[in-house]
Amino acid sequence: MTRIVLASPDLAFETWVREAFEGRLNGDLRQYTDEPESYGSVADVATDLTAGGPDIVAFGPDVPLDTALGVARHLDRSNPEVTVILVTKPTGKLWEQAMKAGVDVVLTPDALADEVRDEFERALEAAERRRANVTAEADDPSRGHRVIVVISPKGGAGKSVVSSNLAVGLAQAAPGKVAIVDLDLQFGDVAGSLQLIPDHTMADVAQLNGHLDLTSLKVYLTPHAGSLYALCAPDSPVDGEQISVDLIGKVLGLLSEEFRFVVVDTSGGISEHTLAALEVATDFVFVGAMDVPSVRSLRKEVEALDALGMTQQKRHFVLNRSDTRVGLDRGDVEATIGLSVDVAIPSSRAIPVSFNQGQPIVSADPRSPVARELMKLVARFAEVPAAAAAGGLFRRRTA
Ligand SMILES: Nc1ncnc2c1ncn2[C@@H]1O[C@H](COP(=O)(O)OP(=O)(O)OP(=O)(O)O)[C@@H](O)[C@H]1O
Ligand SMILES: [Mg+2]
């Protein structure tokens, strides 16, 4: 395998690199000997240079700067995995130009052998690490699986409406690959919002103690319309109190092995149980309203998560009852919270009506403006058929 390609017809350049490695390169190095004056298009040169999948492309000092930078710019887009080394005398604005063109390393032609070898070896090691990571990711069955936790600092913001519609919408896009978990352990209403009468709840899962595994956990899920699975909250608030915090991470971890999407509804604020869910989440969905107290508390919640170092997860912001007129506009809300509004759901009587009937609005009335907004949230996670996004599919499908 060729790992280094030298773009330069100059034999002295090849010798310079080989000597830095004290002759240890052998077949790892290929020289591209076309004269720079006769180079074809940058795309053609880039294709020739990267034939064989090298880790490094190094331009020799004899390649005119503009030519080298032009090809580097193309490589930056076409082959971002390749480290580009430019060997040239650094002048005035060179660093800036090179950086803008995506050159990774600039070496002067009079660099000492040690420095040359170090730079090349560093790039080769980085490529090894990148390859190892890619393989590990490809072997990981949970790759691409999302644990989406829906939160708001206060009760009544619309978390359960958002999570039940998100789960049902995702199940339309990925039937059988979605689970919803009710972490409002004391007063959860996911079962009600989906018209489910669960045989088992989180309280039964807690009883499994050391015997919790995916097979037993799946037995405790309640199917909804054959395409979505729910882990419901205990019937009694007292049972909810007994659920240990440790259980949450384990349960969500197991579910995310099996389901492509795990949607988690929570109670208001950041309880210990919610925190355990946030720790394994890939995505946070913040639900907020237009009034000053909710905006303030949501800002505090966002800041608290920042302070806890939870900044890796993708953040989504749903502004609920977005048409409420209370003197704040969307820009004020976004500026205060520091998140831009991804989905804005207006107030609609259809929401409590469908919620109370146990039929989330994305399936009860997919053509309604509210359902279309909610499908925009779904579309942030899964490919939604265009007709469904426009409210033309899944019309009045019963639960
Ligand atoms: N956009 C809306 N228009 C009209 N009613 C709404 C809207 N969003 C939510 N509601 C209603 O507001 C009430 C509270 O919503 P929901 O239960 O989803 O909030 P929550 O954040 O889950 O509350 P809790 O923290 O108590 O669980 C419900 O009756 C719901 O139907
Ligand atoms: Mg709720």
XYZ file of C-alpha atoms and ligand atoms in Angstrom:
431
model
C 0.000 0.000 0.000
C 1.280 3.444 -0.900
C 1.015 5.656 2.137
C 2.902 8.728 0.924
C 2.658 10.406 -2.473
C 5.241 13.021 -3.364
C 3.951 15.542 -5.867
C 7.130 16.644 -7.589
C 9.233 15.346 -10.461
C 12.367 16.350 -8.560
C 14.435 13.331 -7.531
C 16.215 15.431 -4.906
C 12.864 15.878 -3.107
C 12.325 12.133 -3.016
C 15.823 11.607 -1.679
C 15.218 14.278 0.982
C 12.161 12.423 2.310
C 13.677 8.953 2.044
C 16.795 10.062 3.864
C 14.703 11.473 6.681
C 13.312 7.949 7.144
C 16.791 6.449 6.725
C 15.644 4.262 3.874
C 12.774 2.607 5.836
C 10.016 3.576 3.385
C 10.380 1.158 0.453
C 7.010 0.556 -1.214
C 5.253 3.024 1.081
C 6.212 5.932 -1.131
C 5.233 6.875 -4.661
C 6.419 9.857 -6.645
C 4.050 11.663 -8.989
C 6.452 12.900 -11.606
C 4.272 14.970 -13.963
C 5.755 18.392 -14.558
C 3.605 20.975 -12.715
C 3.535 23.096 -15.889
C 1.707 20.299 -17.692
C -0.812 19.549 -14.898
C -4.383 19.074 -16.147
C -7.380 20.217 -14.085
C -6.988 20.253 -10.296
C -9.619 17.499 -10.109
C -7.582 15.245 -12.444
C -4.371 15.889 -10.545
C -6.144 15.218 -7.232
C -7.478 11.912 -8.602
C -4.008 10.863 -9.782
C -2.415 11.845 -6.486
C -4.900 9.929 -4.357
C -4.959 6.742 -6.465
C -4.200 3.879 -4.065
C -5.600 5.767 -1.046
C -2.472 7.386 0.412
C -2.432 8.973 3.877
C -0.147 11.845 2.871
C 0.246 13.971 -0.244
C 3.362 16.175 -0.062
C 4.062 18.951 -2.566
C 7.746 19.528 -3.296
C 9.376 22.984 -3.270
C 9.550 22.977 -7.075
C 5.749 22.969 -7.474
C 4.606 26.591 -7.944
C 2.771 27.779 -4.862
C -0.482 28.635 -6.657
C -0.578 25.213 -8.304
C 0.030 23.405 -5.011
C -2.582 25.459 -3.170
C -5.140 24.916 -5.941
C -4.769 21.136 -5.745
C -4.688 21.260 -1.922
C -7.970 23.145 -1.903
C -9.533 20.461 -4.050
C -8.107 17.642 -1.908
C -9.501 19.306 1.191
C -12.991 18.726 -0.204
C -12.518 15.518 -2.208
C -10.231 13.617 0.188
C -10.416 15.235 3.626
C -8.810 12.137 5.168
C -5.511 12.847 3.366
C -2.895 14.926 5.197
C -1.488 17.551 2.851
C 2.111 18.634 3.437
C 3.524 21.614 1.592
C 7.272 22.007 1.357
C 8.110 25.605 0.543
C 9.928 28.628 1.852
C 7.490 30.353 4.214
C 6.918 33.931 3.154
C 4.622 36.711 4.439
C 1.078 35.473 4.058
C 1.941 31.887 3.242
C 0.653 30.376 6.494
C -2.681 32.030 6.133
C -3.010 31.030 2.458
C -1.949 27.471 3.201
C -4.355 27.153 6.104
C -7.242 28.471 4.033
C -6.430 25.963 1.280
C -6.593 23.121 3.810
C -2.856 22.411 3.929
C -2.144 20.551 7.166
C 1.621 20.991 7.499
C 4.100 23.472 6.029
C 7.776 22.434 6.014
C 10.697 24.529 4.861
C 13.052 22.874 2.344
C 15.890 23.245 4.828
C 14.101 21.453 7.674
C 16.298 18.889 9.386
C 15.749 15.163 8.871
C 14.301 14.692 12.390
C 11.682 17.377 11.853
C 10.718 15.979 8.454
C 10.378 12.446 9.821
C 8.376 13.664 12.851
C 5.863 15.494 10.698
C 5.385 12.583 8.310
C 5.150 10.058 11.147
C 2.623 12.154 13.027
C 0.398 12.234 9.955
C 0.782 8.463 9.419
C -0.107 7.738 13.059
C -3.172 9.999 12.868
C -4.318 8.059 9.800
C -3.867 4.743 11.688
C -5.972 6.035 14.566
C -8.650 7.270 12.179
C -8.794 3.877 10.473
C -9.038 2.091 13.842
C -11.924 4.340 14.893
C -13.782 3.823 11.657
C -13.527 0.041 12.056
C -14.680 0.201 15.679
C -17.664 2.300 14.648
C -18.585 -0.057 11.818
C -18.505 -2.991 14.275
C -20.687 -1.195 16.784
C -24.278 -2.395 16.400
C -25.658 0.658 18.204
C -24.089 2.990 15.634
C -26.574 5.594 14.573
C -28.984 4.699 17.381
C -30.437 7.694 19.145
C -31.595 8.175 22.705
C -33.720 11.316 22.610
C -34.617 12.820 25.979
C -37.426 15.383 26.070
C -37.061 17.913 28.892
C -38.384 21.180 30.243
C -37.747 22.926 33.534
C -41.422 23.119 34.413
C -44.441 20.866 34.294
C -47.153 21.333 31.704
C -44.807 22.646 28.991
C -45.852 19.980 26.511
C -43.175 17.299 26.991
C -45.600 14.409 26.852
C -47.348 15.816 23.785
C -43.974 16.241 22.076
C -42.571 12.856 23.075
C -45.661 10.832 22.189
C -45.968 12.529 18.795
C -42.246 12.208 18.159
C -42.360 8.474 18.956
C -45.425 7.848 16.785
C -43.963 9.937 13.942
C -40.650 8.076 14.148
C -42.482 4.755 14.154
C -44.137 5.784 10.886
C -40.676 6.363 9.436
C -39.054 3.325 11.083
C -41.761 0.833 12.093
C -40.721 -1.557 14.847
C -37.528 0.369 15.540
C -38.826 2.847 18.093
C -39.363 2.649 21.846
C -40.804 5.296 24.141
C -39.919 5.298 27.827
C -41.977 7.147 30.424
C -39.569 8.556 32.971
C -42.252 10.634 34.620
C -42.176 7.813 37.125
C -44.812 9.188 39.479
C -47.439 10.697 37.207
C -46.452 9.508 33.764
C -49.113 9.667 31.071
C -47.451 8.049 28.078
C -49.754 5.038 28.425
C -52.801 7.339 28.397
C -51.500 9.422 25.505
C -51.211 6.261 23.400
C -54.333 4.555 24.734
C -52.326 1.693 26.177
C -53.243 -0.580 29.021
C -49.871 -1.981 29.996
C -49.513 -5.443 31.505
C -46.114 -4.423 32.820
C -44.436 -1.168 33.771
C -41.091 0.139 34.947
C -42.004 -1.160 38.412
C -41.829 -4.746 37.075
C -38.515 -4.017 35.390
C -37.180 -2.823 38.757
C -38.112 -6.228 40.235
C -35.783 -8.001 37.793
C -32.814 -6.783 39.857
C -29.734 -8.671 38.693
C -31.665 -10.519 35.989
C -32.215 -7.544 33.759
C -31.269 -8.247 30.175
C -32.673 -7.337 26.785
C -34.791 -10.485 26.472
C -36.560 -9.956 29.792
C -36.862 -6.223 29.228
C -38.602 -6.715 25.889
C -41.274 -8.802 27.599
C -42.198 -5.738 29.665
C -42.769 -3.437 26.724
C -46.277 -2.626 25.574
C -46.778 -2.566 21.802
C -48.633 0.305 20.175
C -50.138 -0.087 16.693
C -47.605 -2.834 15.998
C -44.847 -0.361 15.219
C -43.894 1.282 18.497
C -43.015 -0.133 21.925
C -43.628 1.633 25.211
C -42.080 1.151 28.613
C -44.759 2.709 30.766
C -44.480 4.392 34.161
C -45.723 2.530 37.252
C -49.436 2.823 38.034
C -48.791 4.175 41.483
C -46.585 7.151 42.411
C -45.371 5.124 45.390
C -43.942 2.448 43.085
C -42.350 5.206 41.024
C -40.515 6.419 44.110
C -38.844 3.023 44.511
C -37.167 2.954 41.117
C -33.414 3.265 41.484
C -31.430 5.787 39.496
C -28.993 3.064 38.377
C -31.783 1.223 36.636
C -32.414 4.075 34.194
C -29.026 4.026 32.477
C -29.148 0.220 32.219
C -32.650 0.165 30.755
C -31.924 2.892 28.208
C -28.621 1.254 27.270
C -30.349 -2.072 26.597
C -33.194 -0.487 24.644
C -30.792 1.474 22.466
C -29.088 -1.791 21.495
C -32.380 -3.036 20.112
C -34.199 0.109 18.941
C -32.927 2.699 16.527
C -34.799 5.425 18.379
C -35.500 5.559 22.096
C -37.659 8.539 23.035
C -37.715 9.427 26.729
C -40.477 11.507 28.283
C -39.544 13.064 31.628
C -41.096 14.916 34.533
C -40.427 18.662 34.891
C -36.936 19.788 35.907
C -33.773 17.739 36.197
C -34.492 14.961 38.660
C -31.874 12.309 39.419
C -33.690 9.932 37.088
C -33.770 12.507 34.299
C -30.079 13.169 34.840
C -29.352 9.455 34.460
C -31.223 9.526 31.144
C -29.426 12.689 30.000
C -26.125 10.955 30.673
C -26.829 8.271 28.084
C -28.691 10.548 25.660
C -27.526 11.394 22.164
C -30.106 14.174 21.815
C -31.865 16.641 24.090
C -35.218 18.073 23.043
C -35.980 21.198 25.068
C -39.630 22.164 25.257
C -40.325 25.775 26.189
C -43.047 28.363 26.048
C -43.156 32.080 25.216
C -43.652 33.539 28.696
C -40.862 35.155 30.692
C -40.777 32.654 33.610
C -40.504 29.683 31.245
C -37.859 31.331 29.118
C -35.840 32.198 32.229
C -36.094 28.738 33.687
C -35.217 27.124 30.379
C -32.125 29.286 30.162
C -31.128 28.103 33.638
C -31.693 24.514 32.610
C -29.515 24.921 29.509
C -26.812 26.577 31.617
C -26.987 23.779 34.181
C -26.401 21.184 31.465
C -23.475 23.226 30.146
C -22.047 23.382 33.664
C -22.388 19.595 33.934
C -20.333 19.283 30.753
C -23.255 17.856 28.783
C -22.373 19.657 25.594
C -21.756 16.748 23.235
C -25.394 15.852 22.721
C -27.349 17.362 19.896
C -29.802 19.987 21.135
C -33.217 20.616 19.627
C -35.588 23.325 20.730
C -39.361 23.084 20.467
C -41.180 26.320 21.163
C -44.646 25.284 22.267
C -47.729 27.505 22.154
C -45.571 29.636 19.901
C -48.407 31.975 18.936
C -48.994 33.158 22.507
C -48.821 36.944 22.583
C -47.111 38.040 25.780
C -44.769 40.749 24.562
C -41.897 38.399 23.747
C -41.018 37.464 20.224
C -39.177 34.462 18.931
C -35.920 36.394 18.607
C -36.063 37.403 22.312
C -36.603 33.791 23.304
C -33.759 32.528 21.132
C -31.364 35.224 22.346
C -32.143 34.554 25.999
C -31.943 30.796 25.812
C -29.072 30.629 23.352
C -30.798 28.079 21.128
C -32.569 28.667 17.864
C -36.126 27.471 17.544
C -36.208 24.269 15.489
C -39.929 23.635 15.682
C -42.681 26.070 16.680
C -46.006 24.543 17.693
C -48.950 26.910 17.892
C -51.677 26.510 20.484
C -54.421 24.281 19.238
C -57.426 22.726 20.873
C -56.782 19.688 18.721
C -53.759 18.843 20.885
C -55.547 18.254 24.213
C -58.432 16.615 22.337
C -56.217 14.074 20.568
C -54.018 13.662 23.654
C -57.031 12.868 25.810
C -58.319 10.429 23.215
C -55.027 8.595 23.277
C -54.270 9.374 19.656
C -51.287 11.643 19.024
C -52.134 14.306 16.498
C -49.515 13.194 13.945
C -51.660 10.109 13.403
C -55.087 11.552 14.335
C -54.930 14.578 12.060
C -51.696 14.574 10.073
C -52.834 17.422 7.824
C -53.268 19.865 10.681
C -50.661 22.642 10.986
C -49.678 21.339 14.436
C -49.056 17.824 13.118
C -46.949 19.214 10.302
C -44.822 21.120 12.784
C -44.415 18.013 14.909
C -43.367 16.042 11.809
C -40.598 18.617 11.343
C -39.214 17.440 14.656
C -39.465 13.824 13.470
C -37.639 14.792 10.268
C -34.663 15.951 12.338
C -34.055 12.311 13.242
C -35.392 10.170 10.411
C -36.226 10.432 6.796
C -39.914 11.142 6.623
C -41.693 10.336 3.359
C -42.500 13.698 1.713
C -46.209 12.960 1.713
C -46.145 12.221 5.442
C -44.264 15.447 6.125
C -46.967 17.280 4.200
C -49.655 15.462 6.133
C -50.788 13.297 3.230
C -49.968 9.866 4.620
C -51.081 7.862 7.623
C -54.326 9.768 7.699
C -56.690 8.852 10.504
C -54.905 5.643 11.242
C -56.235 4.292 14.478
C -53.920 3.386 17.310
N -49.637 23.578 21.652
C -50.598 23.258 22.524
N -51.849 23.754 22.372
C -52.825 23.435 23.236
N -52.664 22.613 24.291
C -51.455 22.086 24.493
C -50.361 22.370 23.614
N -49.283 21.685 24.066
C -49.685 21.006 25.162
N -50.983 21.236 25.424
C -51.780 20.682 26.524
O -51.177 21.127 27.718
C -51.231 20.130 28.712
C -49.826 19.829 29.173
O -49.104 19.198 28.121
P -48.177 17.945 28.437
O -48.883 16.976 29.297
O -47.601 17.462 27.180
O -47.066 18.701 29.284
P -45.883 18.050 30.112
O -44.710 18.940 29.929
O -45.720 16.634 29.770
O -46.432 18.188 31.585
P -45.951 17.381 32.891
O -44.644 17.969 33.268
O -47.022 17.665 33.871
O -45.843 15.958 32.494
C -51.921 18.935 28.069
O -53.266 18.948 28.389
C -51.744 19.173 26.600
O -52.760 18.589 25.837
Mg -45.808 14.890 30.905
